[in-house]
Tab-separated table of C-alpha atoms in Angstrom:
chain	number	residue	atom	x	y	z
A	2	MET	CA	-128.608	3.297	-23.043
A	3	SER	CA	-131.059	4.546	-25.394
A	4	LYS	CA	-134.722	3.397	-25.092
A	5	GLU	CA	-135.248	3.462	-28.757
A	6	TRP	CA	-135.081	0.425	-30.672
A	7	PRO	CA	-132.204	0.152	-33.022
A	8	LEU	CA	-132.552	0.808	-36.681
A	9	TRP	CA	-132.325	-2.271	-39.277
A	10	GLU	CA	-131.915	-1.966	-42.975
A	11	ILE	CA	-133.978	-4.397	-44.946
A	12	PHE	CA	-133.083	-6.111	-48.148
A	13	ILE	CA	-135.872	-8.166	-50.059
A	14	ARG	CA	-135.171	-10.591	-52.828
A	15	GLY	CA	-138.271	-10.183	-55.182
A	16	GLN	CA	-137.729	-13.319	-57.193
A	17	HIS	CA	-135.535	-16.420	-57.244
A	18	GLY	CA	-132.341	-15.573	-59.152
A	19	LEU	CA	-132.129	-11.799	-58.390
A	20	SER	CA	-130.256	-10.467	-55.708
A	21	HIS	CA	-131.604	-8.604	-52.579
A	22	ARG	CA	-132.354	-5.181	-52.937
A	23	HIS	CA	-132.472	-2.426	-50.214
A	24	VAL	CA	-136.048	-1.457	-49.799
A	25	GLY	CA	-135.884	0.868	-46.637
A	26	SER	CA	-135.543	0.749	-42.914
A	27	LEU	CA	-137.404	0.069	-39.873
A	28	HIS	CA	-137.073	-0.195	-35.900
A	29	ALA	CA	-137.127	-3.443	-34.229
A	30	PRO	CA	-135.686	-4.731	-30.542
A	31	ASP	CA	-133.744	-7.672	-32.332
A	32	ALA	CA	-133.151	-9.309	-35.579
A	33	GLU	CA	-135.971	-11.954	-35.382
A	34	MET	CA	-138.675	-8.986	-34.950
A	35	ALA	CA	-136.867	-7.192	-37.434
A	36	ILE	CA	-137.651	-9.734	-39.993
A	37	LYS	CA	-141.294	-9.957	-39.021
A	38	ASN	CA	-141.683	-6.258	-38.904
A	39	ALA	CA	-140.243	-6.160	-42.491
A	40	ARG	CA	-142.529	-8.786	-43.421
A	41	ASP	CA	-145.434	-6.628	-42.331
A	42	VAL	CA	-144.138	-3.541	-43.479
A	43	TYR	CA	-142.311	-4.297	-46.787
A	44	THR	CA	-144.051	-7.375	-48.256
A	45	ARG	CA	-147.674	-6.571	-47.994
A	46	ARG	CA	-148.366	-6.724	-51.611
A	47	ASN	CA	-146.266	-9.828	-52.399
A	48	GLU	CA	-143.150	-8.253	-52.982
A	49	GLY	CA	-140.794	-10.868	-51.390
A	50	GLN	CA	-139.217	-14.421	-51.452
A	51	SER	CA	-136.452	-13.718	-49.021
A	52	ILE	CA	-135.635	-11.031	-46.296
A	53	TRP	CA	-132.415	-9.956	-45.098
A	54	VAL	CA	-132.036	-7.633	-42.080
A	55	VAL	CA	-128.842	-5.775	-41.091
A	56	GLU	CA	-128.532	-3.484	-38.039
A	57	ALA	CA	-127.955	-0.165	-39.493
A	58	ALA	CA	-125.028	0.544	-37.113
A	59	HIS	CA	-123.070	-2.299	-38.765
A	60	ILE	CA	-123.079	-0.783	-42.101
A	61	THR	CA	-119.932	1.065	-42.978
A	62	ALA	CA	-120.487	3.846	-45.675
A	63	SER	CA	-118.108	5.739	-48.008
A	64	SER	CA	-117.933	9.244	-47.159
A	65	PRO	CA	-119.236	12.017	-49.464
A	66	SER	CA	-116.155	13.862	-49.220
A	67	ASP	CA	-114.198	11.163	-50.547
A	68	LYS	CA	-115.926	11.453	-53.597
A	69	GLY	CA	-112.996	12.797	-55.665
A	70	PRO	CA	-110.578	10.208	-54.943
A	71	LEU	CA	-112.875	7.286	-54.820
A	72	TYR	CA	-114.655	7.896	-58.119
A	73	GLU	CA	-113.093	10.437	-60.434
A	74	PRO	CA	-110.057	8.381	-61.295
A	75	SER	CA	-112.548	5.949	-63.312
A	76	GLU	CA	-114.209	8.906	-65.282
A	77	SER	CA	-111.355	9.154	-67.724
A	78	LYS	CA	-110.810	5.383	-68.431
A	79	VAL	CA	-113.252	4.820	-70.889
A	80	TYR	CA	-111.232	1.636	-71.999
A	81	ARG	CA	-112.630	-0.024	-68.872
A	82	HIS	CA	-116.297	-0.201	-70.505
A	83	PRO	CA	-116.311	-3.254	-72.585
A	84	THR	CA	-117.907	-1.487	-75.595
A	85	PHE	CA	-114.827	-1.908	-77.929
A	86	PHE	CA	-115.747	-5.570	-78.757
A	87	ASP	CA	-117.817	-6.941	-81.362
A	88	ILE	CA	-120.160	-9.310	-79.856
A	89	PRO	CA	-121.741	-11.929	-82.177
A	90	GLU	CA	-125.412	-11.968	-82.580
A	91	ASP	CA	-126.338	-15.147	-81.155
A	92	VAL	CA	-124.666	-14.352	-77.663
A	93	GLY	CA	-127.967	-12.272	-77.057
A	94	ALA	CA	-128.094	-9.744	-74.468
A	95	MET	CA	-125.084	-9.252	-72.114
B	5	MET	CA	-180.635	-23.597	-39.304
B	6	SER	CA	-178.065	-26.336	-40.092
B	7	THR	CA	-175.287	-27.266	-37.921
B	8	LEU	CA	-172.884	-26.024	-40.593
B	9	HIS	CA	-174.660	-22.667	-40.641
B	10	ASP	CA	-174.417	-22.429	-36.777
B	11	PHE	CA	-170.780	-23.567	-36.700
B	12	ALA	CA	-169.681	-21.174	-39.359
B	13	LEU	CA	-171.330	-18.175	-37.936
B	14	ARG	CA	-169.579	-19.104	-34.680
B	15	MET	CA	-166.269	-19.096	-36.448
B	16	GLY	CA	-166.827	-15.858	-38.552
B	17	ASP	CA	-168.361	-13.663	-35.696
B	18	SER	CA	-165.176	-14.382	-33.531
B	19	THR	CA	-163.057	-13.522	-36.586
B	20	LEU	CA	-165.135	-10.406	-37.250
B	21	ILE	CA	-165.275	-8.897	-33.683
B	22	LEU	CA	-161.614	-9.592	-33.133
B	23	GLY	CA	-160.537	-8.074	-36.565
B	24	HIS	CA	-162.654	-5.000	-35.662
B	25	ARG	CA	-161.224	-4.867	-32.157
B	26	VAL	CA	-157.846	-4.938	-33.433
B	27	SER	CA	-158.408	-2.597	-36.251
B	28	GLU	CA	-159.083	-0.067	-33.627
B	29	TRP	CA	-155.618	0.361	-33.161
B	30	CYS	CA	-155.011	1.578	-36.635
B	31	GLY	CA	-152.970	5.000	-36.449
B	32	HIS	CA	-152.674	4.298	-32.705
B	33	ALA	CA	-149.976	1.770	-32.058
B	34	PRO	CA	-146.887	2.821	-30.229
B	35	VAL	CA	-144.658	2.492	-33.148
B	36	LEU	CA	-145.279	2.297	-36.797
B	37	GLU	CA	-144.020	-1.277	-37.457
B	38	GLU	CA	-146.736	-2.440	-34.915
B	39	ASP	CA	-149.434	-0.356	-36.355
B	40	ILE	CA	-148.789	-1.885	-39.756
B	41	ALA	CA	-148.593	-5.461	-38.172
B	42	LEU	CA	-151.596	-4.974	-36.078
B	43	ALA	CA	-153.640	-3.586	-39.259
B	44	ASN	CA	-152.362	-6.627	-41.190
B	45	THR	CA	-153.736	-9.010	-38.827
B	46	ALA	CA	-157.011	-7.282	-38.337
B	47	LEU	CA	-157.285	-7.621	-42.185
B	48	ASP	CA	-156.243	-10.988	-42.216
B	49	LEU	CA	-159.183	-11.687	-39.679
B	50	ILE	CA	-161.733	-9.663	-41.671
B	51	GLY	CA	-160.827	-11.679	-44.603
B	52	GLN	CA	-161.561	-14.920	-42.924
B	53	THR	CA	-164.915	-13.442	-41.780
B	54	GLN	CA	-165.925	-12.940	-45.461
B	55	LEU	CA	-165.215	-16.806	-45.944
B	56	TRP	CA	-166.908	-17.871	-42.709
B	57	LEU	CA	-169.947	-15.550	-42.731
B	58	GLY	CA	-170.406	-16.345	-46.643
B	59	LEU	CA	-170.756	-19.687	-45.722
B	60	ALA	CA	-173.096	-19.057	-43.064
B	61	ALA	CA	-175.252	-16.920	-45.585
B	62	GLU	CA	-175.009	-19.554	-48.048
B	63	GLU	CA	-176.400	-22.160	-45.546
B	64	GLU	CA	-178.971	-19.945	-44.479
B	65	GLY	CA	-180.230	-19.858	-48.029
B	66	THR	CA	-182.472	-16.760	-47.887
B	67	GLY	CA	-180.286	-14.740	-50.381
B	68	LYS	CA	-178.407	-12.940	-47.519
B	69	THR	CA	-174.660	-12.037	-47.900
B	70	ALA	CA	-171.771	-11.912	-45.620
B	71	ASP	CA	-172.291	-8.243	-45.169
B	72	ASP	CA	-175.778	-8.444	-44.131
B	73	LEU	CA	-174.978	-10.921	-41.645
B	74	ALA	CA	-171.868	-8.672	-40.207
B	75	PHE	CA	-173.922	-5.327	-40.339
B	76	LEU	CA	-177.533	-6.028	-40.048
B	77	ARG	CA	-177.735	-8.212	-36.856
B	78	ASP	CA	-178.096	-6.966	-33.246
B	79	ALA	CA	-176.082	-8.033	-30.304
B	80	TRP	CA	-177.986	-10.906	-29.436
B	81	ASP	CA	-177.548	-12.648	-32.658
B	82	PHE	CA	-173.759	-12.578	-32.465
B	83	ARG	CA	-172.119	-16.127	-31.784
B	84	ASN	CA	-168.320	-14.701	-30.932
B	85	ALA	CA	-166.460	-15.587	-28.173
B	86	LEU	CA	-166.548	-13.310	-25.326
B	87	LEU	CA	-162.850	-13.088	-25.342
B	88	THR	CA	-162.915	-11.379	-28.728
B	89	GLU	CA	-165.188	-8.445	-27.756
B	90	LEU	CA	-163.213	-7.452	-24.571
B	91	PRO	CA	-161.602	-4.017	-24.636
B	92	ASN	CA	-158.296	-3.525	-26.035
B	93	GLY	CA	-156.891	-1.827	-22.817
B	94	ASP	CA	-153.219	-1.078	-23.505
B	95	PHE	CA	-150.878	-2.546	-26.265
B	96	GLY	CA	-149.833	-5.143	-23.792
B	97	ARG	CA	-153.307	-6.489	-23.127
B	98	THR	CA	-154.174	-6.471	-26.740
B	99	LEU	CA	-151.210	-8.618	-27.579
B	100	MET	CA	-152.107	-10.921	-24.547
B	101	ARG	CA	-155.679	-11.248	-25.955
B	102	GLN	CA	-154.285	-11.893	-29.178
B	103	TYR	CA	-151.964	-14.656	-28.284
B	104	LEU	CA	-154.511	-16.460	-26.195
B	105	PHE	CA	-157.046	-16.370	-29.157
B	106	ASP	CA	-154.218	-17.274	-31.834
B	107	GLN	CA	-153.029	-20.195	-29.928
B	108	TRP	CA	-156.725	-21.477	-30.074
B	109	HIS	CA	-157.286	-20.544	-33.439
B	110	LEU	CA	-154.344	-22.274	-35.066
B	111	LEU	CA	-155.300	-25.639	-33.147
B	112	MET	CA	-158.712	-25.098	-34.402
B	113	LEU	CA	-157.926	-24.716	-37.649
B	114	GLN	CA	-155.310	-27.448	-37.882
B	115	ALA	CA	-157.951	-29.567	-36.777
B	116	LEU	CA	-160.661	-28.122	-39.377
B	117	GLN	CA	-158.279	-28.931	-42.131
B	118	ASN	CA	-159.369	-32.418	-41.580
B	119	SER	CA	-163.278	-31.467	-41.632
B	120	SER	CA	-165.656	-33.696	-43.164
B	121	GLU	CA	-167.116	-30.543	-45.027
B	122	LYS	CA	-164.969	-29.439	-47.974
B	123	ARG	CA	-165.881	-25.847	-47.708
B	124	VAL	CA	-164.629	-25.638	-44.089
B	125	SER	CA	-161.538	-27.287	-44.759
B	126	ASP	CA	-160.791	-24.994	-47.877
B	127	ILE	CA	-161.323	-22.008	-45.396
B	128	ALA	CA	-158.934	-23.723	-42.799
B	129	ASP	CA	-156.196	-24.470	-45.498
B	130	LYS	CA	-156.234	-20.810	-46.319
B	131	ALA	CA	-156.402	-19.287	-42.930
B	132	VAL	CA	-153.834	-21.608	-41.005
B	133	LYS	CA	-151.014	-19.756	-42.938
B	134	GLU	CA	-152.067	-16.455	-41.891
B	135	VAL	CA	-152.819	-17.539	-38.262
B	136	SER	CA	-149.680	-19.460	-37.856
B	137	TYR	CA	-147.876	-16.260	-38.549
B	138	HIS	CA	-150.089	-14.382	-36.087
B	139	VAL	CA	-149.532	-16.595	-33.107
B	140	GLU	CA	-145.820	-16.471	-34.110
B	141	ARG	CA	-145.913	-12.721	-33.629
B	142	SER	CA	-148.215	-12.486	-30.614
B	143	ARG	CA	-146.291	-15.006	-28.888
B	144	ASP	CA	-143.068	-13.230	-29.386
B	145	THR	CA	-144.419	-10.042	-28.132
B	146	VAL	CA	-145.984	-11.662	-25.156
B	147	ILE	CA	-142.528	-13.073	-24.160
B	148	GLY	CA	-140.693	-9.850	-25.117
B	149	LEU	CA	-143.147	-7.666	-22.751
B	150	GLY	CA	-143.741	-10.364	-20.223
B	151	ASP	CA	-139.667	-10.877	-19.802
B	152	GLY	CA	-139.077	-7.037	-20.165
B	153	THR	CA	-139.167	-4.303	-17.882
B	154	PRO	CA	-140.909	-4.401	-14.271
B	155	GLU	CA	-143.497	-2.167	-15.755
B	156	SER	CA	-144.214	-4.264	-18.941
B	157	HIS	CA	-144.005	-7.362	-16.686
B	158	LYS	CA	-146.775	-6.202	-14.389
B	159	ARG	CA	-148.793	-4.880	-17.156
B	160	MET	CA	-148.733	-8.469	-18.995
B	161	GLN	CA	-149.543	-10.098	-15.623
B	162	ASP	CA	-152.487	-8.133	-15.068
B	163	ALA	CA	-153.653	-8.601	-18.827
B	164	LEU	CA	-153.134	-12.250	-18.166
B	165	ASP	CA	-155.112	-12.327	-15.086
B	166	TYR	CA	-157.855	-10.172	-16.633
B	167	LEU	CA	-158.142	-12.347	-19.773
B	168	TYR	CA	-157.389	-15.965	-18.630
B	169	PRO	CA	-161.430	-16.351	-17.327
B	170	TYR	CA	-162.579	-15.797	-20.825
B	171	VAL	CA	-160.312	-18.571	-22.207
B	172	GLY	CA	-162.304	-21.540	-21.030
B	173	GLU	CA	-165.252	-20.866	-23.311
B	174	LEU	CA	-163.171	-21.739	-26.328
B	175	PHE	CA	-163.081	-25.252	-24.857
B	176	THR	CA	-166.591	-25.679	-23.588
B	177	PRO	CA	-168.870	-27.464	-26.197
B	178	ASP	CA	-172.524	-27.132	-26.399
B	179	ALA	CA	-175.308	-28.855	-28.264
B	180	VAL	CA	-174.274	-27.143	-31.391
B	181	ASP	CA	-170.473	-27.942	-31.053
B	182	ALA	CA	-171.483	-31.747	-30.208
B	183	ALA	CA	-173.525	-31.932	-33.469
B	184	ALA	CA	-170.654	-30.438	-35.515
B	185	THR	CA	-168.406	-32.960	-33.912
B	186	GLU	CA	-170.835	-35.816	-34.692
B	187	ALA	CA	-171.266	-34.578	-38.269
B	188	GLY	CA	-167.345	-34.577	-38.725
B	189	ILE	CA	-167.332	-30.934	-39.351
B	190	ALA	CA	-165.285	-29.799	-36.385
B	191	PRO	CA	-163.164	-31.497	-33.431
B	192	ASP	CA	-164.407	-31.728	-30.229
B	193	LEU	CA	-163.459	-28.582	-28.511
B	194	ALA	CA	-162.559	-30.157	-25.206
B	195	SER	CA	-159.961	-32.209	-27.125
B	196	LEU	CA	-157.917	-29.036	-28.066
B	197	ARG	CA	-157.302	-28.034	-24.457
B	198	ALA	CA	-154.318	-30.233	-23.799
B	199	ALA	CA	-152.247	-29.316	-26.652
B	200	TYR	CA	-153.303	-25.493	-25.753
B	201	ASP	CA	-152.330	-25.795	-22.175
B	202	ALA	CA	-148.881	-27.134	-23.296
B	203	ALA	CA	-148.286	-24.314	-25.777
B	204	VAL	CA	-149.546	-21.382	-23.302
B	205	SER	CA	-147.727	-22.765	-20.387
B	206	GLU	CA	-144.415	-22.945	-22.504
B	207	THR	CA	-145.038	-19.326	-23.573
B	208	MET	CA	-145.945	-17.953	-20.341
B	209	ALA	CA	-142.871	-19.749	-18.568
B	210	GLU	CA	-140.634	-17.838	-21.219
B	211	ALA	CA	-142.444	-14.727	-20.558
B	212	THR	CA	-141.911	-15.239	-16.947
B	213	LEU	CA	-145.759	-14.681	-16.197
B	214	SER	CA	-148.062	-16.991	-13.924
B	215	ILE	CA	-151.299	-18.578	-15.348
B	216	PRO	CA	-154.120	-18.019	-12.865
B	217	ASP	CA	-154.922	-21.324	-10.997
B	218	SER	CA	-158.609	-20.970	-11.210
B	219	ARG	CA	-160.342	-22.628	-14.428
B	220	PHE	CA	-163.529	-20.415	-13.829
B	221	ALA	CA	-164.746	-19.460	-17.363
B	222	HIS	CA	-167.170	-16.755	-18.327
B	223	LYS	CA	-169.464	-18.105	-21.058
B	224	GLY	CA	-172.424	-17.079	-23.330
B	225	GLY	CA	-170.847	-15.527	-26.423
B	226	ARG	CA	-170.563	-18.383	-28.658
B	227	THR	CA	-174.167	-19.413	-27.506
B	228	GLY	CA	-175.537	-16.017	-27.749
B	229	LYS	CA	-177.013	-16.304	-24.242
B	230	MET	CA	-175.128	-13.354	-22.886
B	231	HIS	CA	-172.363	-11.259	-24.314
B	232	THR	CA	-170.575	-8.545	-22.286
B	233	GLU	CA	-171.703	-4.907	-22.460
B	234	HIS	CA	-168.798	-4.070	-24.581
B	235	LEU	CA	-170.292	-6.090	-27.684
B	236	GLY	CA	-173.145	-3.417	-28.266
B	237	HIS	CA	-170.750	-0.605	-28.107
B	238	ILE	CA	-168.511	-2.305	-30.797
B	239	LEU	CA	-171.640	-2.574	-33.180
B	240	THR	CA	-172.482	1.045	-32.870
B	241	GLN	CA	-169.306	1.773	-34.381
B	242	MET	CA	-169.045	-1.031	-36.749
B	243	GLN	CA	-172.613	-0.793	-38.038
B	244	TRP	CA	-173.287	2.914	-38.083
B	245	LEU	CA	-172.900	3.567	-41.586
B	246	GLN	CA	-175.319	0.794	-42.905
B	247	ARG	CA	-177.608	1.719	-40.099
B	248	ALA	CA	-177.664	5.430	-40.980
B	249	TYR	CA	-177.394	4.933	-44.693
B	250	PRO	CA	-179.194	1.575	-45.393
B	251	GLY	CA	-177.518	-0.096	-48.534
B	252	ALA	CA	-174.661	2.409	-48.954
B	253	SER	CA	-171.885	0.917	-51.014
B	254	TRP	CA	-168.834	2.142	-52.742
């Protein structure tokens, strides 16, 4: 077994109402310590309201070589962008 | 000097010297995450020092500042607990020292939140949040290393054996402490011991470490009667710039 601490991906929510955003990664022996380390490494300048940690090994990522089948089909489908509707002024920003 | 002055000086000198000690790890900790965490702890302690020594300087009333007190006094004028000036040793010993101090610090600050002196309770209100985190962190590390590998366990037991004789001073009041208690500024130090022992016993049990039986206590730091030989060495590092270039600022 490796003697290195596992890698954790850190997600921080900056303000209420926003989503957690990936801010980086760090090493820690367990989830509790990962939260403490995240507090010390990533929230020193008052960035956070809430911290999520996920062990990097538990993240399944898409493969860069699948780029074609994954993303190209949507390039030619402009009608999926809701830009063809007239939005009334008083709706505001969408 | 007033009782409040003496009391603030004791608090401020302990946070100053420990803060400086912990800052010695900056750039040297075993992993980056711990390095930053230790630096944060050191900065919290130095921040608290500014408040305590600021209060002491104000009470002294001779126009001195917290900086003057930190950088222009010699070893015999310092009133920090001996525990805070002991050398870092290895990472485990540093964290053991931190835990033994943090646990006392937390109980002390919680009691000081009820101080009759508003300037004291204001400092305690601010510091208690920082120190609650310090103790959470140092406690977890003591448990992790104590209940870790045979090597880390041995190092933590050695650290506890070495440091424990310096714990008693934190709970041994002298005339200054008695006056502070009398005035309602600070709690009776001895009254914090039961809660401290309960918390430390629980932590050490979880860490599979044995607390030494002897209650022998090295004393003399908080009264200024006798520091260890280590304090002078800290001051040569901490004060050299102001000594070599008096009044230098940036």
